[in-house]
Coordinates of C-alpha atoms and ligand atoms in Angstrom, one line a residue:
M43 CA -7.5 21.4 -20.6
D44 CA -11.2 20.9 -20.1
T45 CA -13.1 21.4 -16.9
I46 CA -14.1 18.3 -14.9
A47 CA -16.7 17.7 -12.3
A48 CA -17.5 14.8 -10.0
I49 CA -19.3 13.9 -6.7
A50 CA -16.5 13.7 -4.1
T51 CA -18.4 12.1 -1.3
P52 CA -19.5 8.4 -1.1
P53 CA -23.0 7.7 -2.3
G54 CA -25.6 7.0 0.4
R55 CA -27.5 8.7 3.2
G56 CA -25.7 11.5 5.0
A57 CA -25.9 15.1 6.1
I58 CA -24.1 16.6 3.2
S59 CA -22.5 15.7 -0.1
M60 CA -19.9 17.5 -2.2
V61 CA -19.5 18.1 -5.9
R62 CA -16.2 19.3 -7.1
V63 CA -15.4 21.2 -10.3
S64 CA -11.9 21.9 -11.6
G65 CA -10.5 23.5 -14.7
P66 CA -10.0 26.8 -16.6
H67 CA -13.8 27.3 -16.9
A68 CA -14.8 26.2 -13.5
L69 CA -16.1 29.6 -12.5
Q70 CA -18.0 30.3 -15.7
I71 CA -19.6 26.9 -15.6
G72 CA -20.5 27.4 -11.9
E73 CA -22.1 30.7 -12.8
R74 CA -24.4 29.1 -15.3
V75 CA -26.0 27.0 -12.7
F76 CA -25.6 29.0 -9.5
K77 CA -28.0 31.6 -8.2
G78 CA -27.0 33.5 -5.1
R79 CA -26.6 37.1 -3.8
K80 CA -23.3 37.5 -5.8
R81 CA -22.0 36.1 -9.0
I82 CA -19.3 33.4 -8.6
R83 CA -16.7 35.5 -10.5
D84 CA -17.1 38.2 -7.8
F85 CA -16.5 35.8 -4.9
P86 CA -13.2 36.5 -3.2
P87 CA -11.1 33.4 -3.3
G88 CA -11.4 31.1 -0.3
T89 CA -14.9 32.3 0.6
F90 CA -18.1 30.4 0.6
H91 CA -21.5 31.5 -0.5
H92 CA -25.1 30.3 0.0
G93 CA -27.4 29.9 -3.0
F94 CA -29.3 27.5 -5.3
I95 CA -28.3 25.3 -8.2
L96 CA -30.7 25.7 -11.1
D97 CA -31.1 23.6 -14.2
P98 CA -29.3 25.7 -16.8
D99 CA -31.9 24.9 -19.4
T100 CA -35.2 25.2 -17.5
G101 CA -34.2 27.3 -14.5
R102 CA -35.7 24.7 -12.2
K103 CA -34.3 24.7 -8.6
L104 CA -32.3 21.5 -8.0
D105 CA -30.8 22.0 -4.6
E106 CA -29.8 24.6 -2.0
V107 CA -26.1 24.7 -1.7
V108 CA -22.9 26.4 -0.3
V109 CA -20.2 27.1 -2.9
L110 CA -16.6 27.5 -2.0
V111 CA -14.3 29.1 -4.6
Y112 CA -10.6 28.6 -5.1
H113 CA -8.6 30.5 -7.7
A114 CA -5.6 28.9 -9.5
P115 CA -3.0 28.1 -8.4
H116 CA -4.2 28.0 -4.8
S117 CA -6.3 24.9 -5.0
F118 CA -5.9 21.1 -4.6
T119 CA -5.5 20.7 -8.4
G120 CA -3.7 24.0 -9.0
E121 CA -6.6 25.1 -11.2
D122 CA -9.7 27.2 -10.6
M123 CA -12.0 25.1 -8.5
L124 CA -15.4 25.0 -6.9
E125 CA -16.6 22.8 -4.1
I126 CA -20.3 22.7 -4.0
T127 CA -21.8 21.4 -0.8
T128 CA -25.2 19.9 -1.4
H129 CA -27.7 18.2 0.9
G130 CA -26.8 14.6 1.5
G131 CA -28.4 11.5 0.0
L132 CA -28.3 10.2 -3.4
I133 CA -30.3 12.6 -5.4
P134 CA -29.2 16.2 -4.6
A135 CA -25.5 15.8 -5.5
R136 CA -26.4 13.8 -8.6
R137 CA -28.8 16.6 -9.8
V138 CA -26.1 19.2 -9.2
L139 CA -23.5 17.2 -11.1
R140 CA -25.9 16.7 -14.0
A141 CA -26.5 20.5 -14.2
L142 CA -22.8 21.1 -14.2
I143 CA -22.3 18.7 -17.1
K144 CA -25.1 20.4 -19.0
A145 CA -23.4 23.7 -18.4
G146 CA -20.2 22.5 -20.0
A147 CA -18.2 20.4 -17.5
R148 CA -17.1 16.8 -18.2
M149 CA -17.4 13.9 -15.8
A150 CA -14.1 13.3 -14.2
E151 CA -12.2 10.0 -14.5
P152 CA -11.1 8.2 -11.4
G153 CA -8.3 10.1 -9.7
E154 CA -8.3 12.8 -12.3
F155 CA -8.3 15.6 -9.7
T156 CA -5.2 14.2 -8.1
R157 CA -3.6 13.6 -11.5
R158 CA -4.1 17.2 -12.4
A159 CA -2.6 18.2 -9.0
M160 CA 0.4 16.2 -10.0
L161 CA 0.7 17.7 -13.4
N162 CA 0.5 21.1 -11.9
G163 CA 3.3 20.3 -9.5
K164 CA 1.2 20.2 -6.4
M165 CA 2.5 16.8 -5.5
D166 CA 4.6 14.0 -7.0
L167 CA 3.6 10.5 -7.9
I168 CA 4.6 9.0 -4.5
Q169 CA 2.5 11.6 -2.7
A170 CA -0.4 10.8 -5.0
E171 CA -0.1 7.1 -4.2
S172 CA 0.1 7.9 -0.5
L173 CA -3.2 9.8 -0.8
L174 CA -4.8 6.7 -2.0
D175 CA -3.1 4.8 0.8
L176 CA -4.6 7.2 3.3
I177 CA -8.1 6.7 1.9
D178 CA -7.6 3.0 1.9
A179 CA -5.9 2.8 5.4
K180 CA -7.2 -0.2 7.3
T181 CA -5.6 0.8 10.7
E182 CA -4.3 3.9 12.4
A183 CA -0.7 2.8 11.7
C184 CA -1.5 2.6 8.0
A185 CA -2.9 6.1 8.1
D186 CA 0.2 7.4 9.9
V187 CA 2.6 6.0 7.3
A188 CA 0.4 7.2 4.4
L189 CA 0.2 10.7 5.9
K190 CA 4.0 10.8 6.4
N191 CA 4.6 10.0 2.7
L192 CA 1.8 12.3 1.6
T193 CA 3.6 15.1 3.2
G194 CA 6.7 14.2 1.3
E195 CA 9.0 12.2 3.5
L196 CA 9.8 9.4 1.1
S197 CA 9.9 11.9 -1.9
E198 CA 12.4 14.0 -0.1
R199 CA 14.7 11.0 0.6
I200 CA 14.5 10.0 -3.1
K201 CA 15.2 13.5 -4.3
K202 CA 18.3 13.8 -2.0
I203 CA 19.7 10.5 -3.3
R204 CA 19.1 11.8 -6.8
E205 CA 20.9 15.0 -6.0
K206 CA 23.9 13.1 -4.7
L207 CA 23.9 11.0 -7.9
L208 CA 24.0 14.2 -9.9
E209 CA 27.0 15.3 -8.0
V210 CA 28.7 12.0 -8.8
S211 CA 27.9 12.5 -12.4
M212 CA 29.5 15.9 -12.4
E213 CA 32.6 14.6 -10.7
L214 CA 32.8 11.9 -13.3
E215 CA 32.5 14.5 -16.0
L216 CA 35.3 16.5 -14.5
S217 CA 37.7 13.6 -14.3
L218 CA 36.7 12.7 -17.9
D219 CA 38.4 16.0 -18.9
F220 CA 41.7 14.7 -17.5
T221 CA 41.8 11.2 -18.8
D222 CA 44.5 12.0 -21.3
Q223 CA 47.0 12.7 -18.6
D224 CA 46.7 9.2 -17.0
L225 CA 46.4 10.5 -13.5
I226 CA 44.7 8.9 -10.6
F227 CA 42.0 11.2 -9.5
P228 CA 41.5 11.8 -5.9
S229 CA 37.8 12.3 -6.7
H230 CA 37.4 8.6 -7.4
E231 CA 37.7 7.9 -3.7
K232 CA 35.1 10.4 -3.0
I233 CA 32.8 9.0 -5.8
K234 CA 33.2 5.5 -4.4
K235 CA 32.4 6.6 -0.9
T236 CA 29.3 8.5 -2.0
L237 CA 28.1 5.5 -4.1
E238 CA 28.6 3.2 -1.1
E239 CA 26.6 5.5 1.2
L240 CA 23.8 5.7 -1.3
S241 CA 23.6 1.9 -1.9
Q242 CA 23.6 1.4 1.8
E243 CA 20.7 3.9 2.3
I244 CA 18.7 2.2 -0.5
K245 CA 19.4 -1.2 0.9
E246 CA 18.0 -0.2 4.3
M247 CA 14.8 1.1 2.7
I248 CA 14.4 -2.0 0.7
E249 CA 14.9 -4.3 3.7
R250 CA 11.8 -2.7 5.3
W251 CA 9.7 -3.2 2.3
N252 CA 8.2 -6.4 3.4
R253 CA 6.8 -4.8 6.6
G254 CA 5.6 -1.9 4.6
R255 CA 3.7 -4.3 2.3
M256 CA 2.2 -6.1 5.3
L257 CA 1.2 -2.8 6.7
M258 CA -0.7 -1.8 3.6
E259 CA -2.0 -5.1 2.3
G260 CA -2.2 -6.9 5.6
M261 CA 0.0 -9.7 7.0
R262 CA -1.3 -13.1 5.8
I263 CA -1.4 -15.8 8.5
V264 CA -2.3 -19.2 7.4
I265 CA -3.3 -21.9 9.9
T266 CA -2.4 -25.5 8.8
G267 CA -2.0 -29.0 10.2
K268 CA -3.6 -32.4 9.9
P269 CA -7.4 -32.7 10.4
N270 CA -8.9 -32.3 13.9
V271 CA -5.9 -30.7 15.6
G272 CA -8.0 -27.6 16.4
K273 CA -7.2 -25.2 13.5
S274 CA -10.7 -23.8 13.3
T275 CA -10.9 -23.5 17.0
L276 CA -7.7 -21.5 16.9
F277 CA -9.0 -19.4 14.0
N278 CA -12.2 -18.6 16.0
A279 CA -10.1 -17.7 19.0
L280 CA -7.9 -15.3 17.0
L281 CA -10.9 -13.6 15.5
S282 CA -12.9 -13.7 18.8
E283 CA -15.8 -14.9 16.8
E284 CA -17.4 -18.3 16.1
K285 CA -16.9 -18.0 12.4
A286 CA -15.6 -21.4 11.4
I287 CA -17.5 -24.6 12.0
V288 CA -15.9 -26.8 14.7
T289 CA -16.7 -30.5 15.2
E290 CA -15.0 -33.5 16.6
E291 CA -15.1 -35.0 13.1
P292 CA -11.8 -34.9 11.1
G293 CA -12.3 -33.2 7.8
T294 CA -14.8 -30.5 9.0
T295 CA -13.3 -27.5 7.2
R296 CA -13.4 -27.6 3.4
D297 CA -13.2 -24.1 2.1
V298 CA -10.6 -21.5 3.0
L299 CA -12.1 -19.1 5.5
E300 CA -10.6 -15.7 6.2
G301 CA -11.0 -12.9 8.7
W302 CA -9.3 -9.6 9.5
I303 CA -7.8 -8.8 12.9
E304 CA -5.5 -6.0 13.9
I305 CA -2.3 -6.6 15.8
E306 CA -0.4 -3.5 17.0
G307 CA -1.7 -1.4 14.2
F308 CA -1.0 -3.9 11.5
P309 CA -4.0 -5.3 9.6
V310 CA -3.7 -9.1 9.7
K311 CA -5.7 -11.5 7.5
V312 CA -6.1 -14.9 9.1
F313 CA -6.9 -18.0 7.0
D314 CA -8.4 -21.2 8.2
T315 CA -7.8 -24.1 5.9
A316 CA -8.8 -27.8 5.4
G317 CA -6.8 -30.3 7.4
L318 CA -4.1 -31.9 5.2
R319 CA -4.4 -35.6 4.6
P320 CA -5.0 -37.9 1.6
A321 CA -8.5 -36.7 0.7
E322 CA -11.5 -38.9 1.2
G323 CA -13.8 -37.3 -1.4
K324 CA -14.1 -34.8 -4.2
V325 CA -15.0 -31.8 -2.0
E326 CA -12.2 -32.5 0.5
K327 CA -9.8 -32.9 -2.3
I328 CA -10.6 -29.5 -3.7
G329 CA -10.5 -28.1 -0.2
I330 CA -7.0 -29.4 0.3
E331 CA -5.8 -28.0 -3.0
R332 CA -7.1 -24.6 -1.9
A333 CA -5.4 -24.9 1.4
K334 CA -2.1 -25.6 -0.3
R335 CA -2.5 -22.7 -2.6
V336 CA -3.2 -20.2 0.2
L337 CA -0.2 -21.6 2.1
E338 CA 2.0 -20.5 -0.7
S339 CA 1.1 -16.9 -0.2
A340 CA 1.5 -16.9 3.6
D341 CA 3.7 -14.4 5.4
L342 CA 3.4 -16.6 8.5
V343 CA 2.3 -20.2 8.9
L344 CA 0.8 -21.4 12.1
F345 CA 1.5 -25.1 12.1
V346 CA -0.8 -26.8 14.5
V347 CA -0.4 -30.2 16.2
D348 CA -2.6 -31.9 18.7
G349 CA -0.6 -31.9 22.0
S350 CA -2.9 -34.5 23.6
Q351 CA -1.5 -37.1 21.3
E352 CA 1.9 -38.1 20.3
L353 CA 3.4 -36.6 17.2
S354 CA 2.5 -38.6 14.1
Q355 CA 4.1 -39.3 10.8
E356 CA 1.4 -37.2 9.1
D357 CA 2.3 -34.2 11.3
M358 CA 5.9 -34.5 10.3
E359 CA 5.1 -34.7 6.6
I360 CA 3.2 -31.4 6.8
Y361 CA 6.0 -29.9 8.9
E362 CA 8.5 -30.8 6.2
E363 CA 6.3 -29.0 3.6
I364 CA 6.2 -25.7 5.6
K365 CA 9.4 -25.6 7.5
E366 CA 11.2 -23.3 5.0
K367 CA 8.5 -20.7 5.4
Q368 CA 8.2 -18.3 8.3
H369 CA 6.3 -20.3 10.8
L370 CA 5.3 -20.9 14.4
I371 CA 4.7 -24.3 15.8
I372 CA 1.5 -24.5 17.9
I373 CA 1.0 -27.4 20.2
N374 CA -2.7 -27.2 20.8
K375 CA -5.1 -28.9 23.3
C376 CA -2.7 -28.4 26.2
D377 CA -5.6 -28.4 28.6
L378 CA -5.6 -32.2 28.0
G379 CA -1.9 -32.4 28.9
C380 CA 1.1 -32.4 26.5
R381 CA 2.4 -35.6 25.1
I382 CA 4.6 -34.1 22.5
K383 CA 8.4 -34.2 23.3
E384 CA 9.5 -32.8 19.9
F385 CA 9.5 -29.1 19.1
P386 CA 10.8 -27.8 22.4
G387 CA 10.3 -24.3 21.0
G388 CA 6.7 -24.9 20.1
L389 CA 4.0 -22.7 21.7
R390 CA 1.8 -24.7 24.0
I391 CA -1.7 -23.4 23.9
S392 CA -5.3 -24.4 24.3
A393 CA -7.5 -22.8 21.6
L394 CA -10.4 -24.0 23.6
T395 CA -9.6 -22.4 27.0
H396 CA -7.5 -19.6 25.4
E397 CA -4.5 -20.6 27.5
G398 CA -1.3 -19.4 25.8
M399 CA -3.1 -17.2 23.3
E400 CA -1.3 -14.1 24.7
R401 CA 2.1 -15.6 24.0
L402 CA 1.0 -16.4 20.5
H403 CA 0.0 -12.7 20.0
E404 CA 3.4 -11.7 21.4
E405 CA 5.2 -14.0 19.0
I406 CA 3.3 -12.5 16.0
K407 CA 4.0 -9.0 17.3
K408 CA 7.7 -9.7 17.4
L409 CA 7.6 -10.4 13.6
L410 CA 5.8 -7.2 12.9
N411 CA 8.2 -5.1 15.0
P412 CA 5.7 -2.4 15.7
E413 CA 8.2 -0.2 17.6
E414 CA 9.9 0.5 14.4
L415 CA 6.8 1.5 12.5
G416 CA 8.4 4.9 12.0
D417 CA 11.1 3.5 9.8
I418 CA 8.7 2.1 7.2
L419 CA 8.7 4.2 4.1
I420 CA 8.2 1.8 1.2
T421 CA 4.7 0.6 0.9
H422 CA 4.3 -0.1 -2.8
E423 CA 5.7 -2.7 -5.0
R424 CA 6.4 0.0 -7.6
H425 CA 8.6 1.8 -5.1
Y426 CA 10.4 -1.4 -4.2
N427 CA 11.1 -2.4 -7.8
A428 CA 12.3 1.1 -8.7
L429 CA 14.7 1.2 -5.7
R430 CA 16.0 -2.2 -6.5
T431 CA 16.7 -1.2 -10.1
A432 CA 18.4 2.0 -8.9
L433 CA 20.5 0.0 -6.5
Q434 CA 21.7 -2.4 -9.2
Y435 CA 22.9 0.5 -11.3
I436 CA 24.6 2.1 -8.3
E437 CA 26.3 -1.1 -7.4
E438 CA 27.4 -1.5 -11.0
A439 CA 28.9 2.0 -10.9
E440 CA 30.7 1.1 -7.7
K441 CA 32.2 -1.9 -9.3
G442 CA 33.1 0.3 -12.3
V443 CA 35.1 2.6 -10.0
E444 CA 36.8 -0.3 -8.3
E445 CA 37.8 -1.9 -11.5
G446 CA 39.0 1.3 -13.0
R447 CA 36.4 1.2 -15.9
G448 CA 36.2 4.2 -18.1
E449 CA 34.3 7.2 -16.7
E450 CA 31.8 7.2 -19.5
L451 CA 30.7 3.7 -18.5
I452 CA 30.4 4.6 -14.9
A453 CA 28.6 7.8 -15.8
E454 CA 26.0 5.8 -17.8
D455 CA 25.1 3.6 -14.8
V456 CA 24.8 6.7 -12.6
K457 CA 22.6 8.3 -15.1
F458 CA 20.3 5.2 -15.3
A459 CA 20.1 5.2 -11.5
R460 CA 19.0 8.8 -11.6
E461 CA 16.4 8.2 -14.3
T462 CA 15.0 5.3 -12.3
L463 CA 14.5 7.5 -9.3
S464 CA 13.0 10.2 -11.5
S465 CA 10.4 7.8 -12.7
L466 CA 9.7 6.8 -9.1
V467 CA 8.7 10.3 -8.2
G468 CA 6.7 10.5 -11.4
E469 CA 8.9 13.0 -13.3
I470 CA 9.4 10.7 -16.3
T471 CA 6.7 8.2 -16.0
S472 CA 4.8 6.7 -18.9
E473 CA 1.1 7.6 -19.4
E474 CA 0.3 3.9 -19.1
I475 CA 1.8 3.6 -15.7
L476 CA 0.0 6.8 -14.6
D477 CA -3.3 5.4 -16.0
E478 CA -2.8 2.3 -14.0
I479 CA -2.1 4.0 -10.8
F480 CA -4.9 6.6 -11.1
S481 CA -7.5 4.0 -12.2
N482 CA -7.4 2.7 -8.6
F483 CA -8.6 6.1 -7.3
C484 CA -12.2 7.0 -6.7
I485 CA -14.0 9.4 -9.0
G486 CA -13.9 12.8 -7.4
K487 CA -10.5 12.4 -5.8
Ligands
GTP554 N1 -9.7 -30.0 24.7 C1 -9.5 -29.3 23.6 N2 -10.2 -29.6 22.5 C2 -10.0 -28.8 21.4 C3 -9.0 -27.7 21.4 N3 -9.0 -27.2 20.2 C4 -9.9 -27.9 19.5 N4 -10.5 -28.9 20.2 C5 -11.5 -29.8 19.8 O1 -11.0 -30.6 18.7 C6 -12.0 -30.9 17.7 C7 -11.6 -30.4 16.4 O2 -11.5 -29.0 16.4 P1 -11.4 -28.2 15.0 O3 -11.1 -26.8 15.4 O4 -12.7 -28.4 14.3 O5 -10.2 -28.9 14.3 P2 -9.6 -28.6 12.8 O6 -8.2 -28.7 12.9 O7 -10.2 -27.3 12.3 O8 -10.3 -29.8 12.0 P3 -10.5 -30.0 10.5 O9 -11.3 -28.8 10.0 O10 -11.3 -31.2 10.4 O11 -9.2 -30.1 9.8 C8 -13.3 -30.2 18.2 O12 -14.0 -31.2 18.9 C9 -12.7 -29.1 19.2 O13 -13.6 -28.8 20.2 C10 -8.3 -27.5 22.7 O14 -7.5 -26.6 22.7 N5 -8.6 -28.3 23.7
MG555 MG1 -11.3 -26.9 10.7

């Protein structure tokens, strides 16, 4: 294992920056560049020391620093580590890093510190991903869920399920020893019950995945409707910002506009789109195609109609297109009276005067179900896919028990389920998958 180094703080102006070093030669490399009252190897672990970083070739002073030493295995990575606090700004940390490289360290890859922490058993893959979630958290609620999984809540659940599957495997092996005697084994009832409980537990976790995804990636709300019904006015009202151009001319919006808001801790991305109609020109045509594309990825569609006029054929055609999606019907311009009899459940608002906007917020809130934020555990597609695969194997095993299939066959399914869960926590995960996950990290984490 070589020794790696990287700047751990973001580039730019600031009070301090930090350079990290990790690996078997961290202390020796540090010593080649550090000059203080004591030598680094004599620092008691967990203590910090003032001194200077010098160019190892020329002896030129590069920065005044504080060095903190960790001895393996009591560090983030589980290896010997140094954290060198430099002055802030772009240059000091860079110069210190360069000196460390000259002294024998290698530039770290993105996420390499965390990857080493994982290899050394400091955390599992789910926890490593949660660390990234915490860094990327867009809202307080995102950070709460990320921290919960960083401290191992999801990992624990997965490991418990895996232990129970191991018990099932052992039971199956036991009954395998008796198959010659054509007996009905009482343990089969027990196995069936355990498998049922496990599949139920996994199902519940999977059901909440969609909200977990929306929490991490943001809920996508797309505003649609025919031209001039007030979509852009509604977009601006939701964002509390005059971001979209509003005019009385139909066909004003061409491009897809987007903006972030936060609703009850959930990050929400709102999209304003071109009004849907047979396009009158090239630009509008492209705009409408874009609008349709973004509609496909919507978690929630706000279908807007102009309440000051009667419902038209065009409105109904758009409604037919979106009605299978999760949607809310918005009857806008209610300050001008409401002439629409259809859609009794529609929300009457005025995007202009903001009348009814609170109810719209309430309706969106209901879909996000923020009271049950604590139940969200699954926030990555990788987790979702693995759990779904494990569930399929468990259900197959359940079926096997019911149909009286041979124990070997049932045991195979149980084993596959266990292996799927092992790859979920990163115990048997291919290098490629790890490369992909860690490539999303910053250098220095
Ligand atoms: N009285 C009233 N007028 C509104 C309301 N919402 C929008 N309008 C007006 O309706 C016109 C069209 O509004 P936009 O927000 O540009 O409508 P749009 O649906 O985005 O239109 P396109 O981008 O052309 O598809 C503008 O003159 C707005 O001021 C409302 O709630 N009440
Ligand atoms: Mg518009």
